[in-house]
Coordinates of N, CA and C and ligand atoms in Angstrom, one line a residue:
M1 N 24.3 35.3 -16.6 CA 24.3 33.8 -16.5 C 22.9 33.3 -16.9
N2 N 22.9 32.2 -17.7 CA 21.6 31.7 -18.1 C 21.0 30.9 -17.0
A3 N 19.6 30.9 -17.0 CA 18.9 30.1 -16.0 C 19.1 28.6 -16.3
P4 N 19.2 27.7 -15.3 CA 19.3 26.3 -15.5 C 18.2 25.8 -16.4
V5 N 18.5 24.9 -17.3 CA 17.5 24.4 -18.2 C 17.1 23.0 -17.8
S6 N 15.8 22.7 -17.6 CA 15.3 21.4 -17.2 C 15.1 20.6 -18.5
L7 N 15.7 19.4 -18.5 CA 15.6 18.6 -19.7 C 14.3 17.8 -19.7
A8 N 13.7 17.6 -18.5 CA 12.4 16.9 -18.5 C 11.5 17.5 -17.5
V9 N 10.3 17.8 -18.0 CA 9.3 18.4 -17.1 C 8.3 17.3 -16.7
P10 N 8.4 16.9 -15.4 CA 7.4 15.8 -15.1 C 6.0 16.3 -15.1
V11 N 5.1 15.4 -15.5 CA 3.7 15.8 -15.5 C 3.2 15.9 -14.1
H12 N 3.7 15.0 -13.2 CA 3.3 15.0 -11.8 C 4.5 15.4 -11.0
D13 N 4.4 16.2 -10.0 CA 5.5 16.6 -9.1 C 5.6 15.5 -8.1
I14 N 6.7 14.7 -8.1 CA 6.9 13.6 -7.3 C 7.4 13.9 -5.9
A15 N 7.6 15.2 -5.6 CA 8.2 15.7 -4.4 C 7.4 15.2 -3.1
P16 N 6.0 15.1 -3.1 CA 5.4 14.6 -1.9 C 5.8 13.2 -1.6
L17 N 6.0 12.3 -2.6 CA 6.4 11.0 -2.3 C 7.8 10.9 -1.8
R18 N 8.7 11.8 -2.4 CA 10.1 11.8 -1.9 C 10.1 12.2 -0.4
R19 N 9.3 13.3 -0.1 CA 9.3 13.7 1.3 C 8.8 12.6 2.2
F20 N 7.8 11.9 1.7 CA 7.2 10.8 2.5 C 8.3 9.8 2.8
V21 N 9.0 9.3 1.8 CA 10.0 8.3 1.9 C 11.1 8.7 2.8
T22 N 11.6 9.9 2.6 CA 12.7 10.3 3.5 C 12.2 10.5 4.9
G23 N 11.0 11.0 5.1 CA 10.4 11.1 6.4 C 10.2 9.8 7.1
F24 N 9.8 8.8 6.3 CA 9.5 7.5 6.9 C 10.9 6.8 7.3
A25 N 11.9 7.0 6.5 CA 13.2 6.4 6.8 C 13.7 7.1 8.1
G26 N 13.4 8.4 8.3 CA 13.8 9.1 9.5 C 13.2 8.5 10.7
I27 N 11.9 8.1 10.6 CA 11.2 7.5 11.8 C 11.9 6.2 12.1
L28 N 12.3 5.4 11.1 CA 13.0 4.1 11.4 C 14.4 4.4 12.0
D29 N 15.1 5.4 11.4 CA 16.4 5.7 11.9 C 16.4 6.1 13.3
S30 N 15.3 6.7 13.8 CA 15.2 7.1 15.2 C 15.0 6.0 16.2
G31 N 14.9 4.8 15.7 CA 14.7 3.6 16.5 C 13.3 3.4 17.1
A32 N 12.3 4.0 16.5 CA 11.0 3.9 16.9 C 10.5 2.5 16.9
G33 N 9.7 2.1 17.9 CA 9.1 0.7 17.9 C 7.9 0.7 17.0
Q34 N 7.2 -0.5 16.9 CA 6.1 -0.6 16.0 C 5.0 0.4 16.3
A35 N 4.6 0.6 17.5 CA 3.5 1.5 17.8 C 3.8 2.9 17.4
A36 N 5.1 3.4 17.6 CA 5.5 4.7 17.2 C 5.6 4.8 15.7
I37 N 6.0 3.8 15.0 CA 6.1 3.8 13.6 C 4.7 3.9 13.0
L38 N 3.8 3.2 13.6 CA 2.4 3.2 13.0 C 1.8 4.6 13.3
E39 N 2.1 5.2 14.4 CA 1.5 6.5 14.7 C 2.1 7.6 13.9
R40 N 3.4 7.7 14.0 CA 4.1 8.8 13.3 C 4.1 8.6 11.8
G41 N 4.3 7.3 11.4 CA 4.2 7.0 9.9 C 2.8 7.2 9.4
G42 N 1.8 6.9 10.2 CA 0.4 7.1 9.8 C 0.1 8.6 9.6
N43 N 0.7 9.4 10.4 CA 0.5 10.9 10.2 C 1.1 11.3 8.9
L44 N 2.3 10.8 8.6 CA 3.0 11.1 7.3 C 2.1 10.6 6.1
L45 N 1.6 9.4 6.3 CA 0.8 8.8 5.2 C -0.5 9.6 5.0
A46 N -1.1 10.1 6.1 CA -2.3 10.9 6.0 C -2.0 12.2 5.2
R47 N -0.8 12.8 5.4 CA -0.4 14.0 4.7 C -0.2 13.6 3.2
L48 N 0.4 12.4 2.9 CA 0.6 12.0 1.5 C -0.7 11.8 0.7
V49 N -1.7 11.2 1.4 CA -2.9 10.9 0.6 C -3.9 12.0 0.7
A50 N -3.6 13.1 1.4 CA -4.5 14.2 1.5 C -4.6 14.9 0.1
Q51 N -3.6 14.8 -0.7 CA -3.6 15.5 -2.0 C -3.3 14.4 -3.1
D52 N -4.2 14.3 -4.1 CA -4.1 13.3 -5.1 C -3.6 14.0 -6.4
D53 N -2.3 14.4 -6.4 CA -1.7 15.1 -7.5 C -0.3 14.7 -7.8
W54 N 0.2 13.6 -7.2 CA 1.6 13.3 -7.3 C 1.9 11.9 -7.9
L55 N 0.9 11.0 -7.9 CA 1.2 9.6 -8.4 C 1.2 9.6 -9.9
P56 N 2.4 9.2 -10.5 CA 2.5 9.1 -11.9 C 1.5 8.1 -12.5
E57 N 1.0 8.5 -13.7 CA 0.0 7.6 -14.4 C 0.4 6.2 -14.5
A58 N 1.7 5.9 -14.7 CA 2.1 4.5 -14.9 C 1.9 3.6 -13.6
F59 N 1.7 4.3 -12.5 CA 1.5 3.5 -11.2 C 0.1 3.7 -10.7
A60 N -0.8 4.2 -11.6 CA -2.2 4.4 -11.3 C -3.1 3.7 -12.2
R61 N -2.5 2.8 -13.1 CA -3.2 2.2 -14.2 C -3.9 0.9 -13.7
P62 N -5.2 0.7 -13.9 CA -5.8 -0.5 -13.5 C -5.6 -1.6 -14.6
H63 N -5.7 -2.9 -14.2 CA -5.7 -4.0 -15.1 C -7.1 -4.5 -15.2
P64 N -7.5 -4.9 -16.4 CA -9.0 -5.3 -16.6 C -9.4 -6.4 -15.7
E65 N -8.5 -7.3 -15.3 CA -8.9 -8.5 -14.6 C -8.6 -8.5 -13.1
R66 N -7.4 -7.9 -12.7 CA -7.0 -8.1 -11.3 C -6.4 -6.8 -10.8
Y67 N -6.5 -6.6 -9.5 CA -5.9 -5.4 -8.9 C -4.4 -5.5 -9.1
Q68 N -3.8 -4.3 -9.1 CA -2.4 -4.2 -9.3 C -1.6 -3.7 -8.1
Q69 N -0.4 -4.2 -7.9 CA 0.4 -3.7 -6.8 C 1.7 -3.2 -7.5
Y70 N 1.8 -1.8 -7.5 CA 3.0 -1.2 -8.0 C 3.9 -0.8 -6.9
L71 N 5.2 -1.3 -7.0 CA 6.2 -0.8 -6.0 C 6.6 0.6 -6.3
L72 N 6.4 1.5 -5.3 CA 6.9 2.9 -5.5 C 8.2 3.1 -4.9
H73 N 8.6 2.4 -3.9 CA 9.9 2.5 -3.2 C 10.1 1.4 -2.3
C74 N 11.4 0.9 -2.3 CA 11.8 -0.1 -1.3 C 13.0 0.4 -0.6
D75 N 13.0 0.5 0.7 CA 14.2 0.9 1.5 C 15.4 0.0 1.1
S76 N 16.6 0.6 1.1 CA 17.7 -0.2 0.6 C 18.0 -1.4 1.6
A77 N 17.6 -1.3 2.9 CA 17.8 -2.4 3.8 C 16.5 -3.2 4.0
E78 N 15.5 -2.9 3.1 CA 14.2 -3.6 3.1 C 13.5 -3.5 4.4
R79 N 13.7 -2.3 5.1 CA 13.0 -2.1 6.3 C 11.5 -1.7 6.1
F80 N 11.3 -1.1 4.9 CA 9.9 -0.8 4.6 C 9.8 -0.6 3.0
S81 N 8.6 -0.8 2.6 CA 8.3 -0.6 1.2 C 7.0 0.2 1.0
V82 N 6.9 0.9 -0.1 CA 5.7 1.7 -0.4 C 5.1 1.2 -1.7
V83 N 3.8 0.9 -1.7 CA 3.2 0.3 -2.8 C 1.9 1.0 -3.2
S84 N 1.6 1.2 -4.5 CA 0.3 1.7 -4.8 C -0.6 0.5 -5.3
F85 N -1.7 0.4 -4.6 CA -2.7 -0.7 -5.0 C -3.8 0.0 -5.9
V86 N -3.9 -0.5 -7.1 CA -4.9 0.1 -8.0 C -6.0 -1.0 -8.2
W87 N -7.2 -0.6 -7.8 CA -8.4 -1.5 -7.9 C -9.2 -1.0 -9.1
G88 N -9.4 -1.9 -10.0 CA -10.4 -1.7 -11.1 C -11.8 -1.8 -10.5
P89 N -12.8 -1.4 -11.2 CA -14.2 -1.5 -10.7 C -14.5 -2.9 -10.2
G90 N -14.9 -3.0 -8.9 CA -15.4 -4.3 -8.3 C -14.2 -5.2 -8.0
Q91 N -13.0 -4.9 -8.2 CA -11.9 -5.9 -7.9 C -11.6 -6.0 -6.4
A92 N -11.1 -7.2 -6.0 CA -10.9 -7.5 -4.6 C -9.7 -8.4 -4.5
T93 N -9.1 -8.4 -3.3 CA -8.1 -9.4 -3.0 C -8.7 -10.7 -2.5
P94 N -7.9 -11.8 -2.5 CA -8.4 -12.9 -1.8 C -8.3 -12.6 -0.3
V95 N -8.8 -13.4 0.6 CA -8.5 -13.3 2.0 C -7.0 -13.6 2.2
H96 N -6.3 -12.7 2.9 CA -4.9 -12.9 3.0 C -4.3 -12.3 4.3
D97 N -3.1 -12.6 4.6 CA -2.4 -11.9 5.8 C -1.2 -11.2 5.3
H98 N -0.4 -10.6 6.2 CA 0.7 -9.8 5.9 C 2.0 -10.2 6.6
R99 N 1.9 -10.5 7.9 CA 3.0 -11.0 8.8 C 4.0 -9.9 9.1
V100 N 3.8 -8.7 8.7 CA 4.6 -7.5 9.1 C 3.6 -6.4 9.3
W101 N 4.0 -5.3 10.0 CA 3.2 -4.1 10.2 C 2.9 -3.5 8.9
G102 N 1.8 -2.8 8.8 CA 1.4 -2.1 7.6 C 0.6 -0.8 7.9
L103 N 0.5 0.0 6.9 CA -0.3 1.2 6.9 C -1.0 1.3 5.5
V104 N -2.3 1.6 5.5 CA -3.0 1.8 4.3 C -3.7 3.2 4.3
G105 N -3.4 3.9 3.2 CA -4.1 5.2 3.1 C -4.7 5.3 1.7
V106 N -6.0 5.7 1.7 CA -6.7 5.8 0.4 C -6.4 7.1 -0.3
L107 N -6.0 7.0 -1.5 CA -5.6 8.2 -2.3 C -6.8 8.6 -3.2
R108 N -7.5 7.7 -3.7 CA -8.6 7.9 -4.7 C -9.7 6.9 -4.5
G109 N -10.9 7.4 -4.5 CA -12.1 6.4 -4.4 C -12.2 6.0 -2.9
A110 N -12.5 4.7 -2.8 CA -12.8 4.1 -1.4 C -12.6 2.6 -1.5
E111 N -12.3 2.0 -0.4 CA -12.3 0.5 -0.4 C -13.0 -0.1 0.8
T112 N -13.4 -1.3 0.7 CA -14.1 -1.9 1.9 C -13.1 -3.0 2.4
V113 N -13.1 -3.1 3.7 CA -12.2 -4.0 4.4 C -13.0 -5.0 5.3
R114 N -12.8 -6.3 5.1 CA -13.4 -7.3 6.0 C -12.2 -8.0 6.8
N115 N -12.3 -7.9 8.1 CA -11.3 -8.6 8.9 C -11.8 -9.9 9.4
Y116 N -10.9 -10.9 9.5 CA -11.3 -12.2 9.9 C -10.4 -12.7 11.1
R117 N -11.0 -13.6 11.8 CA -10.2 -14.3 12.9 C -10.5 -15.8 12.8
R118 N -9.7 -16.6 13.4 CA -9.9 -18.0 13.4 C -10.8 -18.5 14.5
R119 N -11.7 -19.4 14.2 CA -12.5 -20.1 15.2 C -11.6 -21.1 15.8
E120 N -12.0 -21.7 16.9 CA -11.2 -22.8 17.5 C -11.0 -24.0 16.6
D121 N -12.0 -24.2 15.7 CA -11.8 -25.4 14.8 C -10.9 -25.0 13.6
G122 N -10.4 -23.8 13.6 CA -9.5 -23.4 12.5 C -10.1 -22.7 11.3
T123 N -11.5 -22.7 11.2 CA -12.1 -22.0 10.1 C -12.2 -20.5 10.4
L124 N -12.4 -19.8 9.4 CA -12.4 -18.3 9.5 C -13.8 -17.7 9.8
L125 N -13.8 -16.7 10.6 CA -15.0 -16.0 10.9 C -14.8 -14.5 10.7
Q126 N -15.7 -13.8 10.1 CA -15.5 -12.3 9.9 C -15.6 -11.7 11.3
A127 N -14.6 -10.8 11.6 CA -14.5 -10.1 12.9 C -15.0 -8.7 12.7
G128 N -16.1 -8.4 13.3 CA -16.6 -7.0 13.2 C -17.3 -6.8 11.9
A129 N -17.8 -5.6 11.8 CA -18.6 -5.2 10.6 C -17.6 -4.9 9.4
T130 N -18.0 -5.0 8.2 CA -17.2 -4.6 7.1 C -17.0 -3.1 7.2
G131 N -15.7 -2.7 7.1 CA -15.3 -1.3 7.2 C -15.2 -0.6 5.8
E132 N -15.3 0.7 5.8 CA -15.1 1.4 4.6 C -14.0 2.5 4.8
L133 N -13.0 2.5 3.9 CA -12.0 3.5 4.1 C -12.1 4.4 2.8
R134 N -12.2 5.7 3.1 CA -12.4 6.7 2.0 C -11.2 7.5 1.7
A135 N -11.2 8.2 0.6 CA -10.0 9.0 0.2 C -9.6 9.9 1.4
G136 N -8.3 9.8 1.7 CA -7.7 10.6 2.8 C -7.6 9.9 4.1
E137 N -8.3 8.7 4.2 CA -8.3 8.0 5.5 C -7.1 7.0 5.5
V138 N -6.7 6.7 6.7 CA -5.5 5.8 6.9 C -5.9 4.8 8.0
E139 N -5.4 3.5 7.8 CA -5.7 2.5 8.7 C -4.3 1.7 8.9
A140 N -4.1 1.2 10.2 CA -2.9 0.5 10.5 C -3.2 -1.0 10.4
I141 N -2.2 -1.8 10.1 CA -2.3 -3.3 10.2 C -1.2 -3.7 11.2
D142 N -1.7 -4.5 12.2 CA -0.8 -4.9 13.3 C -0.9 -6.4 13.3
P143 N 0.1 -7.1 12.9 CA 0.1 -8.6 12.8 C -0.2 -9.3 14.2
Q144 N 0.3 -8.6 15.3 CA 0.0 -9.2 16.6 C -1.4 -9.2 17.0
A145 N -2.2 -8.2 16.4 CA -3.6 -8.0 16.8 C -4.5 -8.9 15.8
G146 N -3.9 -9.5 14.8 CA -4.6 -10.2 13.8 C -4.6 -9.4 12.5
D147 N -4.1 -10.0 11.4 CA -3.9 -9.3 10.2 C -4.5 -10.0 9.0
I148 N -5.5 -10.8 9.2 CA -6.2 -11.5 8.1 C -7.3 -10.7 7.6
H149 N -7.3 -10.3 6.3 CA -8.4 -9.5 5.8 C -8.6 -9.7 4.3
R150 N -9.7 -9.1 3.9 CA -10.0 -9.1 2.4 C -10.4 -7.6 2.1
V151 N -9.7 -7.1 1.1 CA -10.0 -5.7 0.7 C -10.6 -5.7 -0.7
A152 N -11.5 -4.7 -0.9 CA -12.2 -4.6 -2.2 C -12.4 -3.2 -2.6
N153 N -12.4 -2.9 -3.8 CA -12.9 -1.6 -4.3 C -14.3 -1.4 -3.8
A154 N -14.6 -0.2 -3.2 CA -16.0 0.0 -2.8 C -16.9 0.4 -3.9
F155 N -16.3 0.6 -5.1 CA -17.1 1.1 -6.3 C -17.1 0.0 -7.4
A156 N -18.2 -0.1 -8.0 CA -18.4 -1.1 -9.1 C -18.2 -0.4 -10.5
D157 N -18.0 1.0 -10.4 CA -18.0 1.7 -11.7 C -16.8 2.6 -11.8
R158 N -15.8 2.5 -10.9 CA -14.6 3.4 -11.1 C -13.4 2.8 -10.3
V159 N -12.3 3.4 -10.6 CA -11.0 2.9 -10.0 C -10.8 3.5 -8.6
S160 N -10.3 2.8 -7.7 CA -9.8 3.3 -6.4 C -8.4 3.0 -6.3
I161 N -7.6 3.8 -5.6 CA -6.2 3.6 -5.4 C -5.9 3.9 -3.9
S162 N -5.1 2.9 -3.3 CA -4.6 3.2 -2.0 C -3.1 3.0 -1.9
I163 N -2.5 3.7 -1.0 CA -1.0 3.7 -0.9 C -0.7 2.9 0.4
H164 N 0.1 1.9 0.3 CA 0.4 1.0 1.4 C 1.8 1.1 1.8
V165 N 2.1 1.0 3.1 CA 3.5 0.9 3.6 C 3.6 -0.3 4.4
Y166 N 4.6 -1.1 4.3 CA 4.8 -2.4 5.0 C 6.2 -2.4 5.7
G167 N 6.3 -3.1 6.7 CA 7.6 -3.2 7.4 C 8.5 -4.3 6.9
A168 N 8.6 -4.3 5.5 CA 9.5 -5.3 4.8 C 9.3 -5.0 3.3
N169 N 10.1 -5.7 2.5 CA 9.9 -5.7 1.1 C 8.7 -6.6 0.8
I170 N 7.5 -6.1 0.9 CA 6.3 -6.9 1.0 C 6.1 -7.9 -0.2
G171 N 6.6 -7.4 -1.4 CA 6.4 -8.3 -2.5 C 7.2 -9.6 -2.4
A172 N 8.2 -9.7 -1.5 CA 9.0 -10.9 -1.3 C 8.7 -11.6 -0.1
V173 N 7.7 -11.2 0.7 CA 7.4 -11.8 2.0 C 6.5 -13.1 1.8
E174 N 7.0 -14.2 2.4 CA 6.2 -15.4 2.3 C 5.0 -15.3 3.3
R175 N 3.8 -15.3 2.8 CA 2.6 -15.1 3.6 C 1.6 -16.1 3.1
A176 N 0.3 -15.8 3.3 CA -0.7 -16.8 3.0 C -2.0 -16.1 2.5
T177 N -2.7 -16.8 1.6 CA -4.1 -16.5 1.3 C -4.9 -17.7 2.0
Y178 N -6.2 -17.4 2.2 CA -7.0 -18.4 3.0 C -8.3 -18.8 2.3
R179 N -8.6 -20.0 2.4 CA -10.0 -20.5 2.0 C -10.9 -20.3 3.2
D180 N -12.2 -20.4 2.9 CA -13.2 -20.3 4.0 C -13.0 -21.3 5.1
S181 N -12.4 -22.5 4.7 CA -12.2 -23.6 5.6 C -11.0 -23.2 6.6
G182 N -10.3 -22.1 6.3 CA -9.2 -21.7 7.1 C -7.9 -22.2 6.5
E183 N -8.0 -23.1 5.5 CA -6.8 -23.6 4.9 C -5.9 -22.5 4.3
E184 N -4.6 -22.6 4.7 CA -3.7 -21.6 4.2 C -3.1 -22.0 2.9
R185 N -2.9 -21.1 2.0 CA -2.1 -21.4 0.7 C -1.0 -20.4 0.7
P186 N 0.3 -20.9 0.5 CA 1.4 -20.0 0.5 C 1.3 -18.9 -0.6
F187 N 1.7 -17.7 -0.3 CA 1.5 -16.6 -1.2 C 2.7 -15.6 -1.1
I188 N 3.3 -15.3 -2.3 CA 4.3 -14.3 -2.4 C 3.8 -13.3 -3.5
S189 N 3.5 -12.1 -3.1 CA 2.7 -11.3 -4.1 C 3.5 -10.8 -5.2
G190 N 4.8 -10.5 -5.1 CA 5.5 -9.8 -6.1 C 5.0 -8.4 -6.4
Y191 N 5.4 -7.9 -7.5 CA 4.9 -6.5 -7.9 C 4.5 -6.6 -9.4
A192 N 3.7 -5.6 -9.8 CA 3.2 -5.6 -11.2 C 4.2 -4.8 -12.1
N193 N 5.1 -4.0 -11.5 CA 6.0 -3.2 -12.3 C 7.4 -3.6 -12.3
A194 N 8.2 -3.4 -13.4 CA 9.6 -3.7 -13.4 C 10.4 -2.4 -13.2
V195 N 9.8 -1.3 -13.3 CA 10.5 0.0 -13.2 C 9.9 0.9 -12.1
L196 N 10.7 1.6 -11.4 CA 10.2 2.4 -10.3 C 10.1 3.9 -10.7
P197 N 9.3 4.6 -10.0 CA 9.2 6.1 -10.2 C 10.5 6.7 -9.8
N198 N 10.9 7.8 -10.5 CA 12.1 8.5 -10.1 C 11.8 9.6 -9.1
L199 N 12.1 9.2 -7.8 CA 11.8 10.1 -6.7 C 12.6 11.4 -6.7
W200 N 13.7 11.4 -7.5 CA 14.7 12.5 -7.4 C 14.5 13.4 -8.6
N201 N 13.5 13.2 -9.4 CA 13.3 14.1 -10.5 C 13.0 15.5 -10.0
G202 N 13.6 16.5 -10.6 CA 13.3 17.8 -10.2 C 14.0 18.4 -9.1
V203 N 14.9 17.5 -8.4 CA 15.7 18.0 -7.3 C 16.9 18.9 -7.8
I204 N 17.0 20.1 -7.3 CA 18.1 20.9 -7.7 C 18.9 21.4 -6.5
R205 N 20.2 21.0 -6.4 CA 21.0 21.4 -5.3 C 21.8 22.6 -5.7
A206 N 21.8 23.7 -4.9 CA 22.5 24.9 -5.2 C 24.0 24.6 -5.1
Ligands
FE2_1 FE1 -3.8 -6.6 2.9

């Protein structure tokens, strides 16, 4: 009998992302609450970003003017979505919120994070020192604890990439960006890509 012939040999083995997505769905299927989702999901994400060899080039490409958000996977019931954020040199988000739980894991490079809170007069104040998240590190976003922040590439001369997980189809969530005055502007991020990576490439069932 001849050995099975593969018609397409992927340049990147997508299996780590497939395992991550199925593992994350399993956490949600178990009925875990937000704290357990962030803890157990954060461990899964740490494993995913520990190795930078699985993200296909098409979802790692920077744009010369603005950071990119590529959807890698959206749960069929929109319970969670997985996004690669690609930061060109020096690129940054506006100050924004999320309104759902989130996890951020840096795959390549590093990013800086500034958290904000509202003063009594409604204006925004930076809360705590500017943090830095390096490759392999994971941070949680908890909307109950305050989720207004600004994220930037820590590098002025190279690309950084982080993998984000949110408790919704984040590209469709109505949320806000903020001016220094605290004024909110409605914001729906959408996604940069029209086509998703094939998580099931290379799967062979006996
Ligand atoms: Fe964010």
